[in-house]
Amino acid sequence: MRKNELGAFNLDTLRALPRPNIYERDPLKIKARMIAYFEQQTGRKLYDGQVEMYLIETWAYGFSLAMEEAQAQAEQYLVAFSAGGGLDALGANRSLTRLPSAAARTTLRFALLQPQARPLTIPADFAVRSEDSDVQFLTLQALVIAAGQQQAEVQAVAAQAGAAGNGFATGSLTIMTSPIAGLAVANITVSSGGADIESDDAYRLRLANALELVSQSGPAAGYRERIFAVSAAIVDCAVFRPQPCYIDIYALTATGTAGTELKAQIEAALDPEYGRPMGDEVTIKDCEGVELAGTLTIRAYSGLPEIEKQAQAQLSVITDGWRQSLAAVIAPSDLIEAVKHIGGVLDAQIDGLIYQKLTAPQYVAKADITIKMEMVNG
């Protein structure tokens, strides 16, 4: 999903907004109001144990439940507190729909073992997969290998949308579901761009910052919102202006820098006719991957296997955040504090990993943190 960021609205500022008390939901306060009204209208005082008091208590409880439901429905009209279908309805007011799941893309190269005297046509939707996966990639259009030629290239898209189509290494898509004699195939780019449907938090951020899309004059925030609107696969991006009229863009996905196909989608979305200032020269660049390594030593009296399991889960949460953010702050203390809160841990220290603030085009491509468990004799 899209990560938190500085700006007019981010997840922190949205969550910090006070939840409005649109309806009174406290049964005691509702009861007090009803008692006051009864006593004013009848001219007599109510006491515990009277039939009227039992009725009022029952009604007050029922009203409190009804007001809870009314409050929940009213909050669906507020971006900060809405969810699910409520957010989708708010998006219609801003001409901003939730990003659907996206299918991964790659480029396939079909090659003949020998040139032929006649052209060979490979139809659209021709299916290819890897040896160890059932995920199929379909050619987007018919491909013709001309007479006398041996190879040609075509883009292909995963048959099913979602992140499952990401990460097929170059040369791994080699199996044709309908083999053609004398023809071989392989992907020449790593498949990327697949994503599940946009999450509530990511969609909420785009809705809160939708007005950034109004300006066509090219503010950085406007570029960012247009980039995020391309695909739910994009988790972060950076926009730079190295010199007047030149814009450099970096887009990051959960699996690394945006692939060739996704970069082409971003470029198409920033068409100068309608998506950005006509005077800007836009270049989509690769993010710079950084590798980290370190050894985390954890000391405890007992329960080392369970502590190690919990520590690994804590580290994964933190390192995944580093991997899915540009310009992440690499703070070793984050790792230490996370494991120190695990029950039974006496002490923790990390070696080989230093504090650093990555630059905006940088992300953590690999975080190899080894856990070393030490038992302390009591």
Tab-separated table of C-alpha atoms in Angstrom:
chain	number	residue	atom	x	y	z
A	1	MET	CA	0.000	0.000	0.000
A	2	ARG	CA	0.932	3.639	-0.282
A	3	LYS	CA	3.089	4.735	2.634
A	4	ASN	CA	2.657	7.646	4.994
A	5	GLU	CA	4.248	10.942	3.974
A	6	LEU	CA	4.495	14.601	4.783
A	7	GLY	CA	1.938	16.881	3.203
A	8	ALA	CA	-1.349	18.685	3.719
A	9	PHE	CA	-2.899	15.389	4.783
A	10	ASN	CA	-1.132	12.199	5.797
A	11	LEU	CA	-2.252	9.210	7.822
A	12	ASP	CA	-1.028	10.740	11.071
A	13	THR	CA	-2.893	14.023	10.597
A	14	LEU	CA	-6.061	12.226	9.531
A	15	ARG	CA	-5.955	9.892	12.530
A	16	ALA	CA	-5.294	12.828	14.863
A	17	LEU	CA	-8.538	14.542	13.876
A	18	PRO	CA	-11.031	14.415	16.768
A	19	ARG	CA	-13.876	11.987	16.168
A	20	PRO	CA	-17.050	14.132	16.074
A	21	ASN	CA	-19.755	13.311	18.605
A	22	ILE	CA	-22.646	13.668	16.176
A	23	TYR	CA	-25.157	11.760	18.299
A	24	GLU	CA	-25.385	11.261	22.050
A	25	ARG	CA	-24.555	7.578	22.678
A	26	ASP	CA	-24.054	7.468	26.448
A	27	PRO	CA	-27.063	5.599	27.941
A	28	LEU	CA	-26.626	7.370	31.299
A	29	LYS	CA	-26.859	10.797	29.689
A	30	ILE	CA	-29.849	9.720	27.616
A	31	LYS	CA	-31.483	8.371	30.784
A	32	ALA	CA	-30.869	11.663	32.610
A	33	ARG	CA	-32.499	13.618	29.784
A	34	MET	CA	-35.555	11.364	29.789
A	35	ILE	CA	-35.927	11.579	33.570
A	36	ALA	CA	-35.691	15.373	33.469
A	37	TYR	CA	-38.304	15.531	30.713
A	38	PHE	CA	-40.649	13.153	32.573
A	39	GLU	CA	-40.379	15.097	35.830
A	40	GLN	CA	-40.942	18.398	34.053
A	41	GLN	CA	-44.026	17.151	32.232
A	42	THR	CA	-45.624	15.267	35.173
A	43	GLY	CA	-44.567	17.462	38.056
A	44	ARG	CA	-43.441	14.511	40.177
A	45	LYS	CA	-40.023	13.077	41.002
A	46	LEU	CA	-38.928	9.646	39.838
A	47	TYR	CA	-37.169	7.173	42.124
A	48	ASP	CA	-35.352	3.890	41.565
A	49	GLY	CA	-37.663	0.907	41.532
A	50	GLN	CA	-40.631	2.727	40.040
A	51	VAL	CA	-42.164	1.227	36.888
A	52	GLU	CA	-41.536	4.426	34.938
A	53	MET	CA	-37.837	4.278	35.883
A	54	TYR	CA	-37.522	0.723	34.550
A	55	LEU	CA	-39.144	1.794	31.293
A	56	ILE	CA	-36.852	4.812	30.958
A	57	GLU	CA	-33.748	2.686	31.606
A	58	THR	CA	-34.840	0.211	28.924
A	59	TRP	CA	-35.565	2.978	26.438
A	60	ALA	CA	-32.280	4.741	27.205
A	61	TYR	CA	-30.329	1.571	26.469
A	62	GLY	CA	-32.234	1.015	23.224
A	63	PHE	CA	-31.701	4.618	22.137
A	64	SER	CA	-27.970	4.355	22.875
A	65	LEU	CA	-27.697	1.358	20.524
A	66	ALA	CA	-29.619	3.198	17.817
A	67	MET	CA	-27.401	6.266	18.221
A	68	GLU	CA	-24.269	4.099	17.907
A	69	GLU	CA	-25.539	2.892	14.540
A	70	ALA	CA	-26.445	6.426	13.490
A	71	GLN	CA	-22.980	7.671	14.522
A	72	ALA	CA	-21.281	4.925	12.514
A	73	GLN	CA	-23.342	5.792	9.431
A	74	ALA	CA	-22.681	9.525	9.802
A	75	GLU	CA	-18.929	8.913	9.993
A	76	GLN	CA	-19.092	7.251	6.570
A	77	TYR	CA	-19.492	10.769	5.157
A	78	LEU	CA	-16.108	11.842	6.596
A	79	VAL	CA	-12.903	10.857	4.778
A	80	ALA	CA	-10.909	10.499	7.987
A	81	PHE	CA	-13.286	7.930	9.495
A	82	SER	CA	-15.002	6.317	6.530
A	83	ALA	CA	-14.165	2.823	5.282
A	84	GLY	CA	-15.040	0.375	2.535
A	85	GLY	CA	-18.098	1.386	0.545
A	86	GLY	CA	-18.284	4.709	2.375
A	87	LEU	CA	-14.919	5.728	0.941
A	88	ASP	CA	-16.015	4.615	-2.524
A	89	ALA	CA	-19.088	6.851	-2.259
A	90	LEU	CA	-16.943	9.813	-1.179
A	91	GLY	CA	-14.624	9.135	-4.095
A	92	ALA	CA	-17.500	9.665	-6.518
A	93	ASN	CA	-17.789	13.250	-5.217
A	94	ARG	CA	-14.157	13.822	-6.189
A	95	SER	CA	-14.154	11.866	-9.488
A	96	LEU	CA	-11.610	9.583	-7.842
A	97	THR	CA	-12.345	5.863	-7.911
A	98	ARG	CA	-10.550	3.167	-5.924
A	99	LEU	CA	-7.713	1.622	-7.938
A	100	PRO	CA	-8.643	-1.900	-9.062
A	101	SER	CA	-6.304	-4.842	-8.771
A	102	ALA	CA	-3.629	-4.697	-11.472
A	103	ALA	CA	-2.093	-7.505	-13.496
A	104	ALA	CA	1.679	-7.878	-13.695
A	105	ARG	CA	3.358	-7.253	-17.041
A	106	THR	CA	6.496	-8.405	-18.780
A	107	THR	CA	8.053	-8.471	-22.248
A	108	LEU	CA	8.330	-11.814	-24.032
A	109	ARG	CA	10.802	-12.676	-26.762
A	110	PHE	CA	9.762	-15.419	-29.179
A	111	ALA	CA	12.628	-16.976	-31.140
A	112	LEU	CA	12.694	-19.497	-33.992
A	113	LEU	CA	15.370	-22.162	-34.029
A	114	GLN	CA	15.796	-21.488	-37.766
A	115	PRO	CA	14.596	-18.624	-39.980
A	116	GLN	CA	11.539	-19.510	-42.052
A	117	ALA	CA	10.549	-18.647	-45.584
A	118	ARG	CA	7.089	-17.569	-44.443
A	119	PRO	CA	6.049	-15.229	-41.649
A	120	LEU	CA	4.924	-16.852	-38.393
A	121	THR	CA	1.986	-15.298	-36.558
A	122	ILE	CA	1.624	-15.806	-32.814
A	123	PRO	CA	-1.953	-14.895	-31.836
A	124	ALA	CA	-2.994	-12.491	-29.122
A	125	ASP	CA	-3.704	-14.072	-25.716
A	126	PHE	CA	-1.047	-16.714	-26.376
A	127	ALA	CA	-0.293	-18.196	-22.937
A	128	VAL	CA	3.153	-18.644	-21.390
A	129	ARG	CA	4.162	-19.714	-17.870
A	130	SER	CA	7.183	-20.818	-15.860
A	131	GLU	CA	8.081	-24.401	-14.967
A	132	ASP	CA	7.250	-24.029	-11.277
A	133	SER	CA	4.137	-21.826	-11.366
A	134	ASP	CA	0.598	-21.923	-12.721
A	135	VAL	CA	0.514	-18.142	-13.265
A	136	GLN	CA	0.004	-17.567	-16.975
A	137	PHE	CA	0.995	-14.530	-19.023
A	138	LEU	CA	-0.987	-13.681	-22.159
A	139	THR	CA	0.357	-11.745	-25.132
A	140	LEU	CA	-1.398	-8.401	-25.505
A	141	GLN	CA	-1.482	-8.502	-29.283
A	142	ALA	CA	-0.694	-10.742	-32.213
A	143	LEU	CA	3.021	-11.002	-32.986
A	144	VAL	CA	4.480	-11.635	-36.429
A	145	ILE	CA	7.995	-12.982	-36.937
A	146	ALA	CA	8.743	-11.861	-40.474
A	147	ALA	CA	10.105	-14.207	-43.107
A	148	GLY	CA	13.851	-14.535	-42.749
A	149	GLN	CA	13.791	-13.190	-39.196
A	150	GLN	CA	14.400	-15.310	-36.111
A	151	GLN	CA	12.828	-13.398	-33.233
A	152	ALA	CA	10.371	-10.720	-32.164
A	153	GLU	CA	9.143	-9.220	-28.891
A	154	VAL	CA	5.717	-8.502	-27.452
A	155	GLN	CA	4.281	-7.356	-24.137
A	156	ALA	CA	2.335	-9.842	-22.032
A	157	VAL	CA	0.052	-9.465	-19.029
A	158	ALA	CA	-0.751	-11.915	-16.233
A	159	ALA	CA	-4.039	-13.739	-16.763
A	160	GLN	CA	-5.127	-12.888	-13.224
A	161	ALA	CA	-4.683	-9.538	-11.520
A	162	GLY	CA	-2.792	-9.326	-8.248
A	163	ALA	CA	0.683	-9.434	-6.790
A	164	ALA	CA	1.126	-13.150	-7.591
A	165	GLY	CA	2.358	-12.254	-11.078
A	166	ASN	CA	5.269	-10.154	-9.816
A	167	GLY	CA	8.880	-11.237	-9.588
A	168	PHE	CA	9.285	-13.783	-12.376
A	169	ALA	CA	12.990	-13.477	-13.147
A	170	THR	CA	14.308	-12.872	-16.632
A	171	GLY	CA	14.276	-16.095	-18.621
A	172	SER	CA	11.874	-17.965	-16.323
A	173	LEU	CA	8.719	-17.791	-18.475
A	174	THR	CA	9.598	-20.482	-21.000
A	175	ILE	CA	6.635	-22.874	-21.117
A	176	MET	CA	4.046	-22.397	-23.880
A	177	THR	CA	0.653	-23.893	-23.026
A	178	SER	CA	0.160	-24.522	-26.762
A	179	PRO	CA	3.673	-25.316	-28.040
A	180	ILE	CA	4.650	-24.393	-31.586
A	181	ALA	CA	7.294	-26.571	-33.216
A	182	GLY	CA	10.643	-24.853	-33.631
A	183	LEU	CA	9.655	-21.886	-31.444
A	184	ALA	CA	11.060	-20.913	-28.034
A	185	VAL	CA	10.012	-18.154	-25.661
A	186	ALA	CA	11.459	-16.335	-22.644
A	187	ASN	CA	10.707	-13.138	-20.764
A	188	ILE	CA	13.391	-10.465	-21.124
A	189	THR	CA	12.170	-8.315	-18.221
A	190	VAL	CA	11.258	-9.173	-14.637
A	191	SER	CA	7.473	-9.245	-14.321
A	192	SER	CA	6.154	-6.357	-12.234
A	193	GLY	CA	3.226	-4.015	-11.738
A	194	GLY	CA	0.820	-6.548	-10.261
A	195	ALA	CA	-1.158	-5.342	-7.252
A	196	ASP	CA	-4.214	-6.176	-5.189
A	197	ILE	CA	-7.125	-3.737	-5.007
A	198	GLU	CA	-6.219	-0.426	-3.357
A	199	SER	CA	-6.448	-0.543	0.437
A	200	ASP	CA	-8.650	1.791	2.494
A	201	ASP	CA	-5.674	3.718	3.918
A	202	ALA	CA	-4.086	4.274	0.490
A	203	TYR	CA	-7.423	5.339	-1.013
A	204	ARG	CA	-8.125	7.588	1.993
A	205	LEU	CA	-4.841	9.462	1.388
A	206	ARG	CA	-5.664	10.022	-2.272
A	207	LEU	CA	-9.134	11.307	-1.403
A	208	ALA	CA	-7.793	13.685	1.239
A	209	ASN	CA	-5.252	15.068	-1.238
A	210	ALA	CA	-7.520	15.019	-4.307
A	211	LEU	CA	-7.426	18.812	-4.699
A	212	GLU	CA	-3.738	18.537	-5.586
A	213	LEU	CA	-4.965	17.198	-8.945
A	214	VAL	CA	-6.851	20.394	-9.751
A	215	SER	CA	-3.762	22.397	-10.686
A	216	GLN	CA	-2.154	21.728	-14.074
A	217	SER	CA	0.765	24.036	-13.317
A	218	GLY	CA	2.927	21.171	-12.122
A	219	PRO	CA	3.388	21.295	-8.326
A	220	ALA	CA	5.307	18.344	-6.903
A	221	ALA	CA	2.249	17.170	-4.963
A	222	GLY	CA	0.215	17.175	-8.175
A	223	TYR	CA	2.781	14.967	-9.886
A	224	ARG	CA	2.774	12.598	-6.904
A	225	GLU	CA	-1.008	12.202	-6.864
A	226	ARG	CA	-1.048	11.466	-10.598
A	227	ILE	CA	1.679	8.858	-10.171
A	228	PHE	CA	-0.125	7.139	-7.288
A	229	ALA	CA	-3.309	7.071	-9.394
A	230	VAL	CA	-1.611	4.937	-12.068
A	231	SER	CA	-1.591	1.652	-10.147
A	232	ALA	CA	-2.113	0.262	-6.661
A	233	ALA	CA	1.282	-1.425	-7.125
A	234	ILE	CA	3.042	1.914	-6.491
A	235	VAL	CA	3.825	2.265	-2.774
A	236	ASP	CA	6.010	5.388	-2.928
A	237	CYS	CA	7.377	7.900	-5.396
A	238	ALA	CA	9.668	10.905	-5.562
A	239	VAL	CA	9.600	13.936	-7.859
A	240	PHE	CA	12.700	16.064	-8.534
A	241	ARG	CA	13.341	19.195	-10.577
A	242	PRO	CA	17.092	19.079	-11.323
A	243	GLN	CA	16.767	22.200	-13.472
A	244	PRO	CA	13.940	24.353	-14.838
A	245	CYS	CA	11.518	22.454	-17.110
A	246	TYR	CA	13.061	19.052	-16.325
A	247	ILE	CA	11.307	16.582	-14.007
A	248	ASP	CA	12.800	13.304	-12.754
A	249	ILE	CA	10.388	10.739	-11.331
A	250	TYR	CA	11.159	7.664	-9.236
A	251	ALA	CA	8.425	5.088	-8.558
A	252	LEU	CA	8.711	2.237	-6.056
A	253	THR	CA	6.628	-0.940	-5.759
A	254	ALA	CA	6.488	-3.534	-2.993
A	255	THR	CA	8.981	-5.631	-4.966
A	256	GLY	CA	11.412	-2.851	-5.860
A	257	THR	CA	11.813	-0.148	-8.475
A	258	ALA	CA	9.054	0.114	-11.068
A	259	GLY	CA	9.582	-2.176	-14.042
A	260	THR	CA	9.681	-1.201	-17.698
A	261	GLU	CA	5.982	-1.801	-18.241
A	262	LEU	CA	4.862	0.141	-15.157
A	263	LYS	CA	7.147	3.044	-16.059
A	264	ALA	CA	5.485	3.128	-19.469
A	265	GLN	CA	2.086	3.365	-17.746
A	266	ILE	CA	3.325	6.267	-15.617
A	267	GLU	CA	4.670	8.049	-18.671
A	268	ALA	CA	1.337	7.599	-20.451
A	269	ALA	CA	-0.544	8.995	-17.431
A	270	LEU	CA	1.671	12.100	-17.540
A	271	ASP	CA	0.903	12.877	-21.155
A	272	PRO	CA	1.652	16.586	-21.764
A	273	GLU	CA	-1.677	17.085	-23.526
A	274	TYR	CA	-3.687	16.602	-20.316
A	275	GLY	CA	-1.611	15.163	-17.467
A	276	ARG	CA	1.174	17.687	-16.873
A	277	PRO	CA	2.569	21.057	-17.998
A	278	MET	CA	3.486	20.921	-21.689
A	279	GLY	CA	6.836	22.591	-21.014
A	280	ASP	CA	8.134	19.890	-18.666
A	281	GLU	CA	10.486	17.188	-19.910
A	282	VAL	CA	9.661	14.167	-17.752
A	283	THR	CA	12.008	11.220	-17.235
A	284	ILE	CA	11.012	8.073	-15.319
A	285	LYS	CA	14.130	6.773	-13.591
A	286	ASP	CA	15.019	3.646	-11.628
A	287	CYS	CA	15.126	3.835	-7.850
A	288	GLU	CA	18.482	3.050	-6.277
A	289	GLY	CA	18.528	-0.112	-4.170
A	290	VAL	CA	20.646	-0.220	-1.015
A	291	GLU	CA	21.637	-3.418	0.789
A	292	LEU	CA	21.855	-3.607	4.581
A	293	ALA	CA	23.362	-6.252	6.818
A	294	GLY	CA	23.798	-6.698	10.534
A	295	THR	CA	23.690	-9.125	13.434
A	296	LEU	CA	21.107	-8.726	16.174
A	297	THR	CA	22.115	-10.410	19.426
A	298	ILE	CA	19.263	-11.215	21.821
A	299	ARG	CA	19.904	-12.406	25.368
A	300	ALA	CA	17.367	-14.251	27.514
A	301	TYR	CA	17.196	-16.749	30.373
A	302	SER	CA	14.957	-19.224	28.529
A	303	GLY	CA	12.429	-19.689	25.731
A	304	LEU	CA	14.953	-18.848	23.020
A	305	PRO	CA	13.120	-20.526	20.073
A	306	GLU	CA	9.843	-18.702	20.763
A	307	ILE	CA	11.628	-15.392	21.363
A	308	GLU	CA	13.541	-15.794	18.098
A	309	LYS	CA	10.289	-16.462	16.236
A	310	GLN	CA	8.659	-13.324	17.654
A	311	ALA	CA	11.803	-11.275	17.005
A	312	GLN	CA	11.855	-12.363	13.361
A	313	ALA	CA	8.254	-11.231	12.959
A	314	GLN	CA	9.062	-7.833	14.511
A	315	LEU	CA	12.102	-7.382	12.260
A	316	SER	CA	10.059	-8.235	9.168
A	317	VAL	CA	7.574	-5.451	9.924
A	318	ILE	CA	10.356	-2.874	10.252
A	319	THR	CA	12.473	-4.006	7.288
A	320	ASP	CA	9.377	-4.255	5.064
A	321	GLY	CA	8.716	-0.612	5.879
A	322	TRP	CA	12.270	0.250	4.819
A	323	ARG	CA	11.870	-1.709	1.587
A	324	GLN	CA	8.624	0.011	0.657
A	325	SER	CA	9.732	3.598	1.309
A	326	LEU	CA	11.978	6.038	-0.496
A	327	ALA	CA	14.350	8.034	1.708
A	328	ALA	CA	13.750	5.754	4.684
A	329	VAL	CA	15.450	6.467	8.004
A	330	ILE	CA	17.521	3.413	8.950
A	331	ALA	CA	17.570	3.512	12.740
A	332	PRO	CA	19.139	0.438	14.416
A	333	SER	CA	17.426	1.486	17.644
A	334	ASP	CA	14.054	0.660	16.042
A	335	LEU	CA	15.091	-2.987	15.813
A	336	ILE	CA	16.460	-3.064	19.354
A	337	GLU	CA	13.373	-1.443	20.887
A	338	ALA	CA	11.066	-3.806	19.005
A	339	VAL	CA	12.688	-6.970	20.372
A	340	LYS	CA	13.168	-5.576	23.883
A	341	HIS	CA	9.386	-5.495	24.260
A	342	ILE	CA	9.179	-9.259	23.716
A	343	GLY	CA	8.519	-11.086	26.966
A	344	GLY	CA	11.617	-12.787	28.372
A	345	VAL	CA	14.201	-10.643	26.556
A	346	LEU	CA	16.893	-9.305	28.891
A	347	ASP	CA	19.017	-7.356	26.457
A	348	ALA	CA	19.602	-6.787	22.750
A	349	GLN	CA	22.294	-5.185	20.648
A	350	ILE	CA	22.972	-4.893	16.936
A	351	ASP	CA	26.328	-4.915	15.168
A	352	GLY	CA	27.170	-3.981	11.597
A	353	LEU	CA	24.182	-1.712	11.030
A	354	ILE	CA	24.579	2.043	11.377
A	355	TYR	CA	22.109	4.912	11.438
A	356	GLN	CA	21.600	6.515	8.043
A	357	LYS	CA	19.056	8.633	6.202
A	358	LEU	CA	18.627	7.404	2.649
A	359	THR	CA	18.200	9.938	-0.143
A	360	ALA	CA	14.873	10.243	-1.944
A	361	PRO	CA	15.731	7.925	-4.884
A	362	GLN	CA	17.014	5.225	-2.505
A	363	TYR	CA	15.209	2.292	-0.926
A	364	VAL	CA	16.307	-0.833	0.923
A	365	ALA	CA	16.529	-3.581	-1.689
A	366	LYS	CA	17.778	-6.177	0.797
A	367	ALA	CA	17.986	-6.221	4.584
A	368	ASP	CA	19.981	-9.218	5.783
A	369	ILE	CA	19.623	-9.075	9.562
A	370	THR	CA	20.893	-12.221	11.286
A	371	ILE	CA	19.465	-13.048	14.706
A	372	LYS	CA	21.872	-14.504	17.252
A	373	MET	CA	20.317	-15.925	20.417
A	374	GLU	CA	22.305	-16.115	23.660
A	375	MET	CA	21.115	-17.844	26.823
A	376	VAL	CA	22.004	-16.117	30.068
A	377	ASN	CA	22.657	-18.386	33.017
A	378	GLY	CA	20.748	-17.194	36.044
